[in-house]
Amino acid sequence: MMFWRRERKALMITHLIAGLGNPGREYGKTRHNVGFEVIDLLASRNAVEIKRLKWQSLWCSYGSYLLLKPQTFMNRSGRAVMGAASFYKISPENIIIIQDDTALAPGRLRIRCDGSDGGHNGIKDIIYQLKSDRFIRVKIGVGGKPHPDMDLSAWVLSGFSAGEAALMKESIEKAADAVECILKNGAVQAMNLFNKKNAD
């Protein structure tokens, strides 16, 4: 117990950045796992490894920021986020969630500071666990299902086409840039910059 108290004091964590996805190699390059890819990129940019296990998550920190990859599967992402947020006493306003969004075309990006879950089960569970919707979302477009009668779960657990892959690589880079902008300049400035870039 004393070890974790010392760690909490030493790290001085002010912000939690969580990328949503499903654990397991078979889900690695699916539409639902773009949040994990952004977290991996942020870790790489800051020369840290996201390999420690706590709060049902893989995590690491750099500066005063905590990077988190919940290992709970998507529908229970809120348990992992709440565990880390509670441990470091991080308010919802200082939580950034990186998620996939089927309402946005591949390559599109949108930042929001609050709102409903939009039909995303990971966001739904986070709102339920935090008892608040006032956390920042960085939404990465993964495209809508190609046929109305296709099961949505099957669609988000599918991979990207060759034509989409380049767009997604660029989108993941932009999402990491957006997170860094939020941390440095605030969500409003990031929204003005990145949402405008992605406007039709």
CSV table of N, CA and C in Angstrom, one decimal, residues 34-139:
chain,number,residue,atom,x,y,z
A,34,VAL,N,-8.8,1.8,-33.1
A,34,VAL,CA,-8.0,2.9,-33.5
A,34,VAL,C,-7.5,3.7,-32.2
A,35,GLY,N,-8.3,3.7,-31.2
A,35,GLY,CA,-7.9,4.4,-29.9
A,35,GLY,C,-6.6,3.8,-29.4
A,36,PHE,N,-6.5,2.5,-29.4
A,36,PHE,CA,-5.3,1.8,-28.9
A,36,PHE,C,-4.1,2.3,-29.8
A,37,GLU,N,-4.3,2.4,-31.1
A,37,GLU,CA,-3.2,2.8,-32.0
A,37,GLU,C,-2.7,4.2,-31.7
A,38,VAL,N,-3.6,5.1,-31.3
A,38,VAL,CA,-3.2,6.5,-31.0
A,38,VAL,C,-2.4,6.5,-29.7
A,39,ILE,N,-2.8,5.7,-28.7
A,39,ILE,CA,-2.1,5.6,-27.4
A,39,ILE,C,-0.7,5.1,-27.7
A,40,ASP,N,-0.6,4.0,-28.5
A,40,ASP,CA,0.7,3.5,-28.9
A,40,ASP,C,1.6,4.5,-29.5
A,41,LEU,N,1.0,5.4,-30.4
A,41,LEU,CA,1.8,6.4,-31.1
A,41,LEU,C,2.3,7.5,-30.1
A,42,LEU,N,1.4,7.9,-29.2
A,42,LEU,CA,1.8,8.9,-28.1
A,42,LEU,C,2.9,8.3,-27.3
A,43,ALA,N,2.8,7.1,-26.9
A,43,ALA,CA,3.9,6.4,-26.1
A,43,ALA,C,5.2,6.5,-26.8
A,44,SER,N,5.1,6.1,-28.1
A,44,SER,CA,6.3,6.1,-28.9
A,44,SER,C,7.0,7.5,-29.1
A,45,ARG,N,6.1,8.5,-29.3
A,45,ARG,CA,6.6,9.9,-29.4
A,45,ARG,C,7.3,10.3,-28.2
A,46,ASN,N,6.9,9.8,-27.0
A,46,ASN,CA,7.4,10.3,-25.8
A,46,ASN,C,8.4,9.3,-25.1
A,47,ALA,N,8.8,8.3,-26.0
A,47,ALA,CA,9.8,7.3,-25.6
A,47,ALA,C,9.5,6.6,-24.3
A,48,VAL,N,8.2,6.2,-24.2
A,48,VAL,CA,7.8,5.4,-23.0
A,48,VAL,C,7.1,4.1,-23.6
A,49,GLU,N,7.0,3.1,-22.7
A,49,GLU,CA,6.4,1.8,-23.1
A,49,GLU,C,5.2,1.6,-22.3
A,50,ILE,N,4.1,1.3,-23.0
A,50,ILE,CA,2.8,1.1,-22.3
A,50,ILE,C,2.7,-0.4,-22.0
A,51,LYS,N,3.3,-0.9,-20.9
A,51,LYS,CA,3.3,-2.3,-20.6
A,51,LYS,C,3.0,-2.6,-19.1
A,52,ARG,N,2.8,-1.6,-18.2
A,52,ARG,CA,2.5,-1.9,-16.9
A,52,ARG,C,1.0,-2.2,-16.8
A,53,LEU,N,0.6,-3.1,-15.8
A,53,LEU,CA,-0.8,-3.5,-15.7
A,53,LEU,C,-1.4,-3.1,-14.4
A,54,LYS,N,-2.4,-2.4,-14.4
A,54,LYS,CA,-3.2,-2.0,-13.2
A,54,LYS,C,-4.5,-1.4,-13.7
A,55,TRP,N,-5.5,-1.4,-12.9
A,55,TRP,CA,-6.9,-0.9,-13.2
A,55,TRP,C,-7.5,-1.6,-14.4
A,56,GLN,N,-7.2,-2.9,-14.6
A,56,GLN,CA,-7.6,-3.7,-15.7
A,56,GLN,C,-7.2,-3.1,-17.0
A,57,SER,N,-6.0,-2.5,-17.0
A,57,SER,CA,-5.5,-1.7,-18.1
A,57,SER,C,-4.0,-1.9,-18.3
A,58,LEU,N,-3.5,-1.7,-19.5
A,58,LEU,CA,-2.1,-1.4,-19.7
A,58,LEU,C,-1.9,0.1,-19.6
A,59,TRP,N,-0.8,0.5,-19.0
A,59,TRP,CA,-0.6,1.9,-18.8
A,59,TRP,C,0.9,2.3,-18.7
A,60,CYS,N,1.1,3.6,-18.9
A,60,CYS,CA,2.4,4.2,-18.6
A,60,CYS,C,2.2,5.7,-18.4
A,61,SER,N,3.2,6.4,-18.0
A,61,SER,CA,3.0,7.8,-17.8
A,61,SER,C,4.2,8.6,-18.4
A,62,TYR,N,4.0,9.8,-18.8
A,62,TYR,CA,5.1,10.7,-19.2
A,62,TYR,C,4.7,12.1,-18.7
A,63,GLY,N,5.7,12.8,-18.0
A,63,GLY,CA,5.3,14.0,-17.4
A,63,GLY,C,4.2,13.8,-16.4
A,64,SER,N,3.2,14.6,-16.5
A,64,SER,CA,2.0,14.5,-15.6
A,64,SER,C,0.8,13.8,-16.3
A,65,TYR,N,1.1,13.1,-17.4
A,65,TYR,CA,0.0,12.5,-18.1
A,65,TYR,C,0.1,10.9,-18.0
A,66,LEU,N,-1.1,10.4,-17.9
A,66,LEU,CA,-1.2,8.9,-17.8
A,66,LEU,C,-1.9,8.4,-19.1
A,67,LEU,N,-1.2,7.5,-19.8
A,67,LEU,CA,-1.7,6.8,-21.0
A,67,LEU,C,-2.3,5.5,-20.6
A,68,LEU,N,-3.5,5.2,-21.1
A,68,LEU,CA,-4.3,4.0,-20.7
A,68,LEU,C,-4.9,3.2,-21.8
A,69,LYS,N,-4.7,1.9,-21.8
A,69,LYS,CA,-5.4,1.0,-22.8
A,69,LYS,C,-6.2,0.0,-22.0
A,70,PRO,N,-7.5,0.2,-21.8
A,70,PRO,CA,-8.3,-0.7,-21.0
A,70,PRO,C,-8.3,-2.1,-21.6
A,71,GLN,N,-8.1,-3.1,-20.8
A,71,GLN,CA,-8.1,-4.5,-21.2
A,71,GLN,C,-9.4,-5.2,-20.8
A,72,THR,N,-10.5,-4.5,-20.7
A,72,THR,CA,-11.7,-5.0,-20.2
A,72,THR,C,-12.7,-5.4,-21.3
A,73,PHE,N,-12.3,-5.2,-22.5
A,73,PHE,CA,-13.2,-5.2,-23.7
A,73,PHE,C,-14.0,-4.0,-23.7
A,74,MET,N,-14.5,-3.6,-24.9
A,74,MET,CA,-15.0,-2.2,-25.1
A,74,MET,C,-16.2,-1.9,-24.2
A,75,ASN,N,-17.1,-2.8,-24.0
A,75,ASN,CA,-18.4,-2.5,-23.3
A,75,ASN,C,-18.1,-2.2,-21.8
A,76,ARG,N,-16.9,-2.5,-21.3
A,76,ARG,CA,-16.7,-2.3,-19.9
A,76,ARG,C,-15.5,-1.3,-19.7
A,77,SER,N,-15.3,-0.5,-20.7
A,77,SER,CA,-14.1,0.5,-20.6
A,77,SER,C,-14.2,1.4,-19.5
A,78,GLY,N,-15.4,1.7,-19.0
A,78,GLY,CA,-15.6,2.7,-17.9
A,78,GLY,C,-15.0,2.2,-16.6
A,79,ARG,N,-15.0,0.9,-16.4
A,79,ARG,CA,-14.4,0.4,-15.2
A,79,ARG,C,-12.9,0.7,-15.1
A,80,ALA,N,-12.2,0.5,-16.2
A,80,ALA,CA,-10.8,0.8,-16.3
A,80,ALA,C,-10.5,2.3,-16.1
A,81,VAL,N,-11.3,3.1,-16.8
A,81,VAL,CA,-11.1,4.6,-16.8
A,81,VAL,C,-11.4,5.1,-15.4
A,82,MET,N,-12.5,4.6,-14.8
A,82,MET,CA,-12.8,5.1,-13.5
A,82,MET,C,-11.8,4.7,-12.4
A,83,GLY,N,-11.2,3.5,-12.6
A,83,GLY,CA,-10.2,3.0,-11.6
A,83,GLY,C,-9.0,3.9,-11.6
A,84,ALA,N,-8.5,4.3,-12.8
A,84,ALA,CA,-7.3,5.1,-12.9
A,84,ALA,C,-7.7,6.6,-12.4
A,85,ALA,N,-8.8,7.1,-12.9
A,85,ALA,CA,-9.2,8.4,-12.5
A,85,ALA,C,-9.4,8.6,-11.0
A,86,SER,N,-10.0,7.6,-10.4
A,86,SER,CA,-10.2,7.6,-9.0
A,86,SER,C,-8.9,7.5,-8.2
A,87,PHE,N,-8.0,6.7,-8.6
A,87,PHE,CA,-6.7,6.5,-8.0
A,87,PHE,C,-6.0,7.9,-7.9
A,88,TYR,N,-6.0,8.6,-9.1
A,88,TYR,CA,-5.2,9.8,-9.1
A,88,TYR,C,-6.1,11.1,-8.9
A,89,LYS,N,-7.4,10.8,-8.6
A,89,LYS,CA,-8.3,11.9,-8.3
A,89,LYS,C,-8.3,12.9,-9.5
A,90,ILE,N,-8.5,12.4,-10.7
A,90,ILE,CA,-8.6,13.2,-11.9
A,90,ILE,C,-10.1,13.5,-12.2
A,91,SER,N,-10.4,14.7,-12.4
A,91,SER,CA,-11.8,15.1,-12.7
A,91,SER,C,-12.1,14.7,-14.1
A,92,PRO,N,-13.4,14.5,-14.5
A,92,PRO,CA,-13.8,14.2,-15.8
A,92,PRO,C,-13.3,15.2,-16.9
A,93,GLU,N,-13.2,16.5,-16.5
A,93,GLU,CA,-12.8,17.5,-17.5
A,93,GLU,C,-11.3,17.3,-17.9
A,94,ASN,N,-10.5,16.6,-17.1
A,94,ASN,CA,-9.1,16.3,-17.4
A,94,ASN,C,-8.9,14.9,-17.9
A,95,ILE,N,-10.0,14.3,-18.4
A,95,ILE,CA,-9.9,13.0,-19.1
A,95,ILE,C,-10.1,13.1,-20.6
A,96,ILE,N,-9.2,12.5,-21.4
A,96,ILE,CA,-9.4,12.5,-22.8
A,96,ILE,C,-9.6,11.1,-23.3
A,97,ILE,N,-10.7,10.9,-24.0
A,97,ILE,CA,-11.0,9.5,-24.5
A,97,ILE,C,-10.8,9.5,-26.0
A,98,ILE,N,-10.1,8.6,-26.5
A,98,ILE,CA,-9.9,8.5,-28.0
A,98,ILE,C,-10.7,7.3,-28.5
A,99,GLN,N,-11.6,7.5,-29.4
A,99,GLN,CA,-12.6,6.5,-29.8
A,99,GLN,C,-12.8,6.4,-31.3
A,100,ASP,N,-13.3,5.3,-31.7
A,100,ASP,CA,-13.7,5.2,-33.1
A,100,ASP,C,-15.1,5.8,-33.3
A,101,ASP,N,-15.5,6.2,-34.5
A,101,ASP,CA,-16.8,6.8,-34.7
A,101,ASP,C,-17.3,6.4,-36.1
A,102,THR,N,-18.3,5.6,-36.2
A,102,THR,CA,-18.9,5.2,-37.4
A,102,THR,C,-19.7,6.2,-38.2
A,103,ALA,N,-20.0,7.3,-37.5
A,103,ALA,CA,-20.7,8.4,-38.1
A,103,ALA,C,-19.8,9.3,-39.0
A,104,LEU,N,-18.5,9.1,-38.8
A,104,LEU,CA,-17.5,9.9,-39.5
A,104,LEU,C,-16.8,9.1,-40.6
A,105,ALA,N,-16.5,9.6,-41.7
A,105,ALA,CA,-15.8,8.9,-42.8
A,105,ALA,C,-14.4,8.6,-42.3
A,106,PRO,N,-13.8,7.6,-42.9
A,106,PRO,CA,-12.4,7.3,-42.6
A,106,PRO,C,-11.5,8.5,-42.9
A,107,GLY,N,-10.6,8.8,-42.0
A,107,GLY,CA,-9.7,10.0,-42.1
A,107,GLY,C,-10.2,11.2,-41.5
A,108,ARG,N,-11.5,11.2,-41.1
A,108,ARG,CA,-12.1,12.4,-40.4
A,108,ARG,C,-11.8,12.4,-39.0
A,109,LEU,N,-11.8,13.6,-38.3
A,109,LEU,CA,-11.5,13.7,-36.9
A,109,LEU,C,-12.5,14.7,-36.3
A,110,ARG,N,-12.9,14.5,-35.1
A,110,ARG,CA,-13.8,15.5,-34.4
A,110,ARG,C,-13.5,15.4,-32.9
A,111,ILE,N,-13.5,16.6,-32.3
A,111,ILE,CA,-13.2,16.7,-30.9
A,111,ILE,C,-14.5,17.3,-30.2
A,112,ARG,N,-14.9,16.7,-29.1
A,112,ARG,CA,-16.0,17.2,-28.3
A,112,ARG,C,-15.7,17.2,-26.9
A,113,CYS,N,-16.3,18.1,-26.1
A,113,CYS,CA,-16.0,18.2,-24.7
A,113,CYS,C,-17.0,17.5,-23.8
A,114,ASP,N,-18.1,17.1,-24.4
A,114,ASP,CA,-19.2,16.5,-23.6
A,114,ASP,C,-20.2,15.9,-24.6
A,115,GLY,N,-21.3,15.5,-24.0
A,115,GLY,CA,-22.4,15.0,-24.9
A,115,GLY,C,-22.7,13.5,-24.6
A,116,SER,N,-23.7,13.0,-25.4
A,116,SER,CA,-24.2,11.6,-25.3
A,116,SER,C,-23.1,10.6,-25.8
A,117,ASP,N,-23.4,9.4,-25.6
A,117,ASP,CA,-22.5,8.3,-26.0
A,117,ASP,C,-22.5,8.1,-27.5
A,118,GLY,N,-23.6,8.6,-28.2
A,118,GLY,CA,-23.6,8.5,-29.7
A,118,GLY,C,-23.7,7.0,-30.1
A,119,GLY,N,-24.2,6.2,-29.2
A,119,GLY,CA,-24.4,4.8,-29.6
A,119,GLY,C,-23.1,3.9,-29.4
A,120,HIS,N,-22.0,4.6,-28.9
A,120,HIS,CA,-20.8,3.9,-28.7
A,120,HIS,C,-20.8,3.2,-27.3
A,121,ASN,N,-20.7,1.9,-27.2
A,121,ASN,CA,-20.8,1.2,-25.9
A,121,ASN,C,-19.7,1.5,-24.9
A,122,GLY,N,-18.5,1.8,-25.5
A,122,GLY,CA,-17.4,2.1,-24.6
A,122,GLY,C,-17.6,3.5,-23.9
A,123,ILE,N,-18.1,4.5,-24.7
A,123,ILE,CA,-18.4,5.8,-24.1
A,123,ILE,C,-19.6,5.7,-23.2
A,124,LYS,N,-20.6,4.9,-23.5
A,124,LYS,CA,-21.7,4.7,-22.7
A,124,LYS,C,-21.3,4.2,-21.3
A,125,ASP,N,-20.4,3.2,-21.2
A,125,ASP,CA,-19.9,2.7,-19.9
A,125,ASP,C,-19.1,3.7,-19.2
A,126,ILE,N,-18.3,4.5,-19.9
A,126,ILE,CA,-17.5,5.6,-19.2
A,126,ILE,C,-18.4,6.6,-18.6
A,127,ILE,N,-19.4,7.0,-19.3
A,127,ILE,CA,-20.4,8.0,-18.7
A,127,ILE,C,-21.1,7.4,-17.5
A,128,TYR,N,-21.4,6.1,-17.6
A,128,TYR,CA,-22.1,5.5,-16.4
A,128,TYR,C,-21.2,5.4,-15.2
A,129,GLN,N,-19.9,5.0,-15.4
A,129,GLN,CA,-19.0,4.9,-14.3
A,129,GLN,C,-18.6,6.2,-13.7
A,130,LEU,N,-18.3,7.2,-14.6
A,130,LEU,CA,-17.9,8.5,-14.1
A,130,LEU,C,-19.1,9.3,-13.5
A,131,LYS,N,-20.3,8.9,-13.9
A,131,LYS,CA,-21.5,9.7,-13.5
A,131,LYS,C,-21.4,11.1,-14.1
A,132,SER,N,-20.8,11.2,-15.3
A,132,SER,CA,-20.6,12.5,-16.0
A,132,SER,C,-20.3,12.3,-17.4
A,133,ASP,N,-20.7,13.2,-18.3
A,133,ASP,CA,-20.4,13.2,-19.7
A,133,ASP,C,-19.4,14.3,-20.1
A,134,ARG,N,-18.9,14.9,-19.0
A,134,ARG,CA,-18.0,16.1,-19.3
A,134,ARG,C,-16.5,15.7,-19.4
A,135,PHE,N,-16.3,14.8,-20.3
A,135,PHE,CA,-14.9,14.5,-20.6
A,135,PHE,C,-14.7,14.7,-22.1
A,136,ILE,N,-13.4,14.9,-22.5
A,136,ILE,CA,-13.1,15.2,-23.9
A,136,ILE,C,-13.1,13.9,-24.7
A,137,ARG,N,-13.6,14.0,-25.9
A,137,ARG,CA,-13.5,12.8,-26.8
A,137,ARG,C,-12.8,13.3,-28.1
A,138,VAL,N,-11.9,12.5,-28.5
A,138,VAL,CA,-11.2,12.7,-29.8
A,138,VAL,C,-11.8,11.5,-30.6
A,139,LYS,N,-12.7,11.9,-31.6
A,139,LYS,CA,-13.3,10.9,-32.4
A,139,LYS,C,-12.6,10.7,-33.7
